[in-house]
Amino acid sequence: MQRDHLAILNAERAARRAAILVTDLDGGAQRVVREAEIAADPLSELLGRHLASGRSGLAEVEGRSVFLTVQAPPVRLVLIGAVHISQALCPMARALDLSIAVIDPRTAFATPERFPGIDLVAEWPDEALGGAVPALDRYCAVAALTHDPKIDDPALIAALRAECFYVGALGSRKTHAGRVARLAQAGLGAAQTGRIAAPIGLNIGAVSPAEIAVSILAQIVAAQRAPRAGAAA
Amino acid sequence: MLSTDHDILAAAEAWTREGRGVALATVIETWGSAPRPVGSHLVVDGEGNFLGSVSGGCVEGAVITEGMEAIADGRARVIAFGVADETAWRVGLSCGGRIRVFVEPVT
């Protein structure tokens, strides 16, 4: 690999943009295609498919064996609510190598003692996102856990508009029906609100905050690893 | 902390800047129960220092040797490991899987 290709890959990752390294295994020729360049690339269809799935792999191009290294930005997890479930969830998310931010305007909840070493922002989601917390993108997972529509709704709206690959919200089916009605009033379509995982988490009968945290993280991993054409494309 | 692909490519760039010879190994194909997914990286320098994993430990030694040879001769190569190759390679994958690894020098 040429040094400048390596530098481009690292720079794109730092800027949270996807890139694909295309290696001709027969001749050894290599090039980097940035996310924004895929549409105009001769291999756009193939590259687009790999980007959507997030998977590296071999392909056959005009009789030559080609390897595509797909580099998607690292996943960020944004938790809305410095609540008990979030306290259980943070160390588990760290073990999964997710970078984490917790947002809660209620200063009684958002204390460093409750979230040691975690990027914690005691602001409303609208202020925090794009400010103290980088703006959401499609490589983000957002879980709204406060039960308070004043806090959760703005974050959910931002997450759906940014096409975050995972958007989940705590609350019963009845609570969620009310939420969907409010989000529809805010101008979101059924296809957007239909993407919210609610009640949040895989149905494993979770009871304790730690168990609920496991069910949420398992759902996030599934959303990340399952072919995500449609979800993130 | 386990090293991620990000750490590995960042290390490859940093080591290159320091003037060290560097090779990058990438898992390009797997069959059966191979432990590391396609696209996984390992970076190695001319002294055999490395970061990352292509097989969860089974064939790292051989990949590091190939990486050091790639640094020395400047050529990329594809190497295969697994049950079917056990007579050709002294190391195999105990899980019964097979992998192919692309090893290239950073130039």
XYZ file of C-alpha atoms in Angstrom:
340
model
C 0.000 0.000 0.000
C 1.229 3.477 -0.796
C 1.744 5.827 2.138
C -0.606 8.409 0.665
C -3.401 5.813 0.417
C -2.883 5.005 4.079
C -2.980 8.713 4.936
C -6.227 9.197 2.972
C -7.873 6.218 4.725
C -6.902 7.556 8.156
C -8.013 11.105 7.289
C -11.407 9.899 6.017
C -11.923 7.840 9.154
C -11.041 10.819 11.349
C -13.611 12.909 9.440
C -16.234 10.133 9.912
C -16.613 9.497 6.195
C -16.605 6.023 4.653
C -14.001 4.981 2.084
C -13.220 1.834 0.123
C -9.724 0.594 -0.736
C -9.778 -1.303 -4.051
C -6.897 -3.783 -4.477
C -6.222 -5.700 -7.691
C -4.883 -8.962 -6.259
C -3.464 -10.073 -9.619
C -1.555 -6.918 -10.539
C -1.266 -5.303 -7.101
C -2.692 -1.956 -8.263
C -4.580 -0.072 -5.552
C -6.784 2.984 -5.214
C -8.945 4.631 -2.562
C -12.519 5.624 -3.388
C -14.062 8.090 -0.948
C -17.749 7.810 -0.079
C -18.569 10.935 -2.126
C -16.717 9.572 -5.181
C -18.571 6.259 -5.364
C -21.476 7.487 -7.499
C -19.141 8.586 -10.306
C -16.857 5.536 -10.091
C -16.837 2.900 -12.879
C -17.504 0.294 -10.155
C -20.229 2.390 -8.500
C -22.801 -0.415 -8.364
C -20.386 -2.883 -6.727
C -18.897 -0.288 -4.367
C -22.334 0.997 -3.375
C -23.435 -2.515 -2.482
C -20.392 -3.106 -0.279
C -20.775 0.277 1.403
C -24.425 -0.423 2.201
C -23.605 -3.775 3.794
C -20.459 -2.419 5.460
C -18.642 -5.601 4.447
C -15.212 -6.024 2.926
C -14.846 -8.793 0.366
C -13.568 -10.269 -2.887
C -15.113 -9.454 -6.237
C -14.495 -10.387 -9.834
C -13.994 -7.380 -12.124
C -13.388 -8.056 -15.831
C -11.837 -11.428 -15.048
C -9.536 -10.028 -12.365
C -9.696 -10.777 -8.669
C -10.272 -7.595 -6.675
C -10.477 -7.088 -2.905
C -12.581 -4.284 -1.472
C -11.655 -3.097 2.031
C -14.686 -1.217 3.299
C -13.834 1.329 5.969
C -16.910 2.631 7.723
C -16.530 5.200 10.509
C -16.544 3.877 14.076
C -19.998 3.611 15.588
C -21.014 6.256 18.108
C -23.694 5.627 20.694
C -25.673 8.599 21.992
C -27.792 7.933 25.072
C -30.558 10.383 25.904
C -31.051 10.198 29.643
C -28.464 9.822 32.416
C -30.716 7.171 33.937
C -30.149 3.855 35.680
C -30.218 1.858 32.425
C -27.590 4.198 30.967
C -25.353 3.608 33.974
C -25.517 -0.137 33.332
C -25.186 0.330 29.573
C -22.066 2.534 29.433
C -19.444 0.006 30.600
C -20.957 -2.683 28.338
C -20.928 -0.340 25.343
C -17.306 0.441 26.075
C -16.464 -3.239 26.005
C -18.046 -3.318 22.525
C -15.679 -0.515 21.473
C -18.498 1.977 20.914
C -17.731 5.607 21.619
C -20.401 6.937 23.969
C -22.034 10.244 24.823
C -24.779 10.710 27.405
C -27.093 13.726 27.166
C -29.484 14.804 29.932
C -30.417 18.386 30.826
C -31.401 17.335 34.350
C -28.296 18.115 36.381
C -29.441 15.875 39.219
C -29.061 12.886 36.871
C -26.118 14.036 34.757
C -23.374 13.838 37.376
C -19.829 12.586 36.764
C -20.101 10.402 39.879
C -22.858 8.410 38.165
C -20.922 8.219 34.856
C -17.193 8.055 35.585
C -15.073 8.608 32.491
C -18.085 9.040 30.186
C -18.631 12.008 27.886
C -21.590 13.505 29.759
C -23.457 16.632 28.622
C -25.995 18.346 30.918
C -27.854 20.167 28.131
C -31.045 19.736 26.131
C -30.522 17.442 23.114
C -31.084 20.322 20.673
C -28.268 22.317 22.271
C -25.942 19.373 22.811
C -26.165 17.800 19.331
C -23.879 19.643 16.941
C -22.370 21.432 19.961
C -20.745 19.558 22.831
C -21.657 16.280 21.086
C -20.791 16.022 17.357
C -23.841 16.181 15.055
C -25.532 12.833 14.481
C -24.817 10.861 11.291
C -25.819 7.502 9.859
C -23.017 5.765 11.794
C -24.664 6.730 15.091
C -27.001 4.729 17.316
C -29.397 6.745 19.479
C -31.335 5.398 22.463
C -33.907 7.687 24.121
C -34.295 6.549 27.713
C -35.729 9.432 29.770
C -39.472 8.636 29.455
C -39.878 12.422 29.137
C -41.131 13.569 25.702
C -39.651 17.043 26.228
C -36.198 15.445 26.267
C -36.658 12.310 24.158
C -38.684 13.702 21.235
C -36.192 16.322 19.975
C -33.423 13.721 20.083
C -35.534 11.165 18.191
C -36.420 13.748 15.540
C -32.727 14.635 15.100
C -31.767 10.938 14.960
C -34.369 10.066 12.313
C -33.509 13.101 10.169
C -29.787 12.203 10.367
C -30.651 8.620 9.296
C -28.903 7.103 12.310
C -28.564 3.347 11.708
C -30.286 2.626 15.024
C -32.947 4.646 16.813
C -34.605 3.181 19.900
C -36.968 4.574 22.503
C -37.939 3.328 25.945
C -41.625 3.044 26.727
C -44.640 0.792 26.355
C -46.559 0.286 23.098
C -49.157 2.777 24.329
C -46.501 5.355 25.151
C -44.968 4.749 21.742
C -48.274 5.249 19.922
C -48.527 8.691 21.544
C -44.932 9.395 20.597
C -45.508 8.439 16.946
C -48.492 10.808 16.829
C -46.370 13.669 18.193
C -43.531 12.965 15.777
C -46.003 12.881 12.878
C -47.184 16.334 13.961
C -43.564 17.436 13.899
C -43.476 16.454 10.213
C -41.950 12.976 10.272
C -43.421 10.365 7.918
C -44.539 6.847 8.784
C -41.422 5.384 7.138
C -39.264 7.441 9.502
C -41.172 6.795 12.725
C -41.440 3.124 11.708
C -37.675 2.870 12.106
C -37.835 3.472 15.853
C -37.178 0.339 17.880
C -39.937 0.526 20.488
C -40.367 -0.903 23.010
C -36.574 -0.703 22.953
C -34.325 -3.772 22.993
C -34.565 -7.377 21.864
C -37.360 -9.219 23.577
C -35.372 -11.387 26.012
C -37.638 -10.768 28.982
C -35.152 -8.286 30.441
C -36.106 -6.934 33.887
C -33.116 -5.319 35.616
C -31.370 -2.227 34.207
C -28.348 -4.370 33.274
C -30.565 -6.895 31.464
C -32.318 -4.103 29.583
C -28.893 -2.717 28.679
C -27.928 -6.119 27.223
C -31.151 -6.251 25.184
C -30.530 -2.739 23.807
C -26.894 -3.421 22.924
C -27.800 -6.739 21.285
C -30.345 -4.894 19.150
C -27.730 -2.293 18.202
C -25.220 -4.985 17.207
C -27.904 -6.696 15.109
C -28.714 -3.410 13.350
C -25.022 -2.800 12.741
C -24.106 -6.255 11.475
C -27.242 -7.276 9.631
C -27.157 -6.142 5.995
C -28.243 -2.586 6.391
C -29.283 -1.678 2.886
C -32.557 0.121 3.472
C -31.790 0.955 7.069
C -28.793 3.166 6.384
C -28.702 3.545 2.597
C -7.985 -2.554 25.283
C -8.215 -4.554 22.072
C -6.819 -2.813 19.029
C -9.367 -1.845 16.401
C -8.810 -1.538 12.654
C -8.577 2.187 13.313
C -5.666 1.768 15.728
C -3.965 -0.579 13.281
C -4.079 1.737 10.251
C -3.122 4.688 12.460
C -0.138 2.675 13.741
C 0.804 1.725 10.175
C 0.911 5.408 9.238
C 2.743 6.464 12.424
C 5.348 3.699 12.108
C 5.921 4.622 8.459
C 6.470 8.258 9.457
C 9.047 7.111 12.007
C 10.952 5.552 9.127
C 10.202 1.961 10.109
C 9.573 -0.655 7.429
C 5.893 -1.589 7.612
C 3.694 -4.316 6.111
C -0.065 -4.678 6.333
C -1.897 -8.014 6.346
C -5.609 -8.214 5.494
C -7.914 -11.243 5.712
C -9.396 -11.460 2.197
C -11.297 -14.742 2.318
C -12.529 -17.195 4.926
C -14.231 -20.579 4.844
C -15.765 -22.452 7.734
C -15.259 -21.323 11.294
C -12.483 -18.774 10.737
C -12.089 -16.652 13.863
C -11.547 -13.186 12.341
C -13.826 -11.615 9.720
C -12.849 -10.660 6.184
C -11.203 -7.224 6.218
C -9.390 -7.744 9.560
C -5.927 -6.202 9.635
C -2.567 -6.870 11.215
C 0.362 -4.453 10.911
C 3.983 -5.538 11.369
C 7.314 -3.714 11.270
C 10.755 -4.933 10.149
C 11.581 -6.136 13.662
C 8.454 -8.236 14.013
C 6.533 -5.834 16.280
C 2.872 -6.152 15.420
C -0.614 -4.942 16.235
C -3.945 -6.527 15.368
C -5.024 -10.056 14.548
C -5.937 -12.069 11.471
C -6.786 -15.388 13.093
C -7.145 -14.969 16.835
C -3.619 -16.247 17.367
C -3.341 -19.433 15.287
C -1.294 -18.244 12.325
C -0.066 -14.829 13.450
C 3.535 -16.017 13.657
C 3.601 -17.054 10.009
C 1.824 -13.875 8.885
C 4.370 -11.757 10.768
C 7.219 -13.650 9.055
C 5.604 -13.087 5.653
C 5.135 -9.410 6.523
C 8.816 -9.030 7.383
C 9.719 -10.701 4.072
C 7.347 -8.359 2.223
C 9.112 -5.381 3.858
C 12.468 -6.827 2.757
C 11.574 -7.663 -0.858
C 8.925 -4.973 -1.445
C 6.420 -7.438 -2.937
C 2.812 -8.115 -1.996
C 1.627 -11.710 -1.683
C -1.455 -13.789 -0.906
C -0.995 -16.623 1.589
C -3.432 -19.340 2.582
C -3.849 -21.194 5.864
C -6.091 -23.992 6.957
C -6.760 -27.677 7.214
C -6.207 -28.329 3.517
C -2.803 -26.660 3.630
C -1.475 -28.296 6.749
C 1.113 -30.283 4.853
C 2.320 -27.194 3.009
C 2.275 -24.908 6.048
C 3.603 -25.792 9.449
C 0.784 -23.889 11.081
C -2.918 -24.464 10.672
C -6.158 -23.269 12.118
C -7.202 -25.465 15.004
C -10.814 -24.378 14.520
C -10.906 -26.245 11.185
C -11.471 -23.106 9.161
C -9.420 -21.761 6.286
C -8.324 -18.223 5.516
C -6.473 -16.328 2.790
C -4.440 -13.290 3.794
C -3.111 -10.475 1.575
C 0.248 -9.217 2.843
C 1.630 -5.993 1.384
C 4.499 -3.652 2.174
C 3.713 0.027 2.810
C 5.807 1.903 0.268
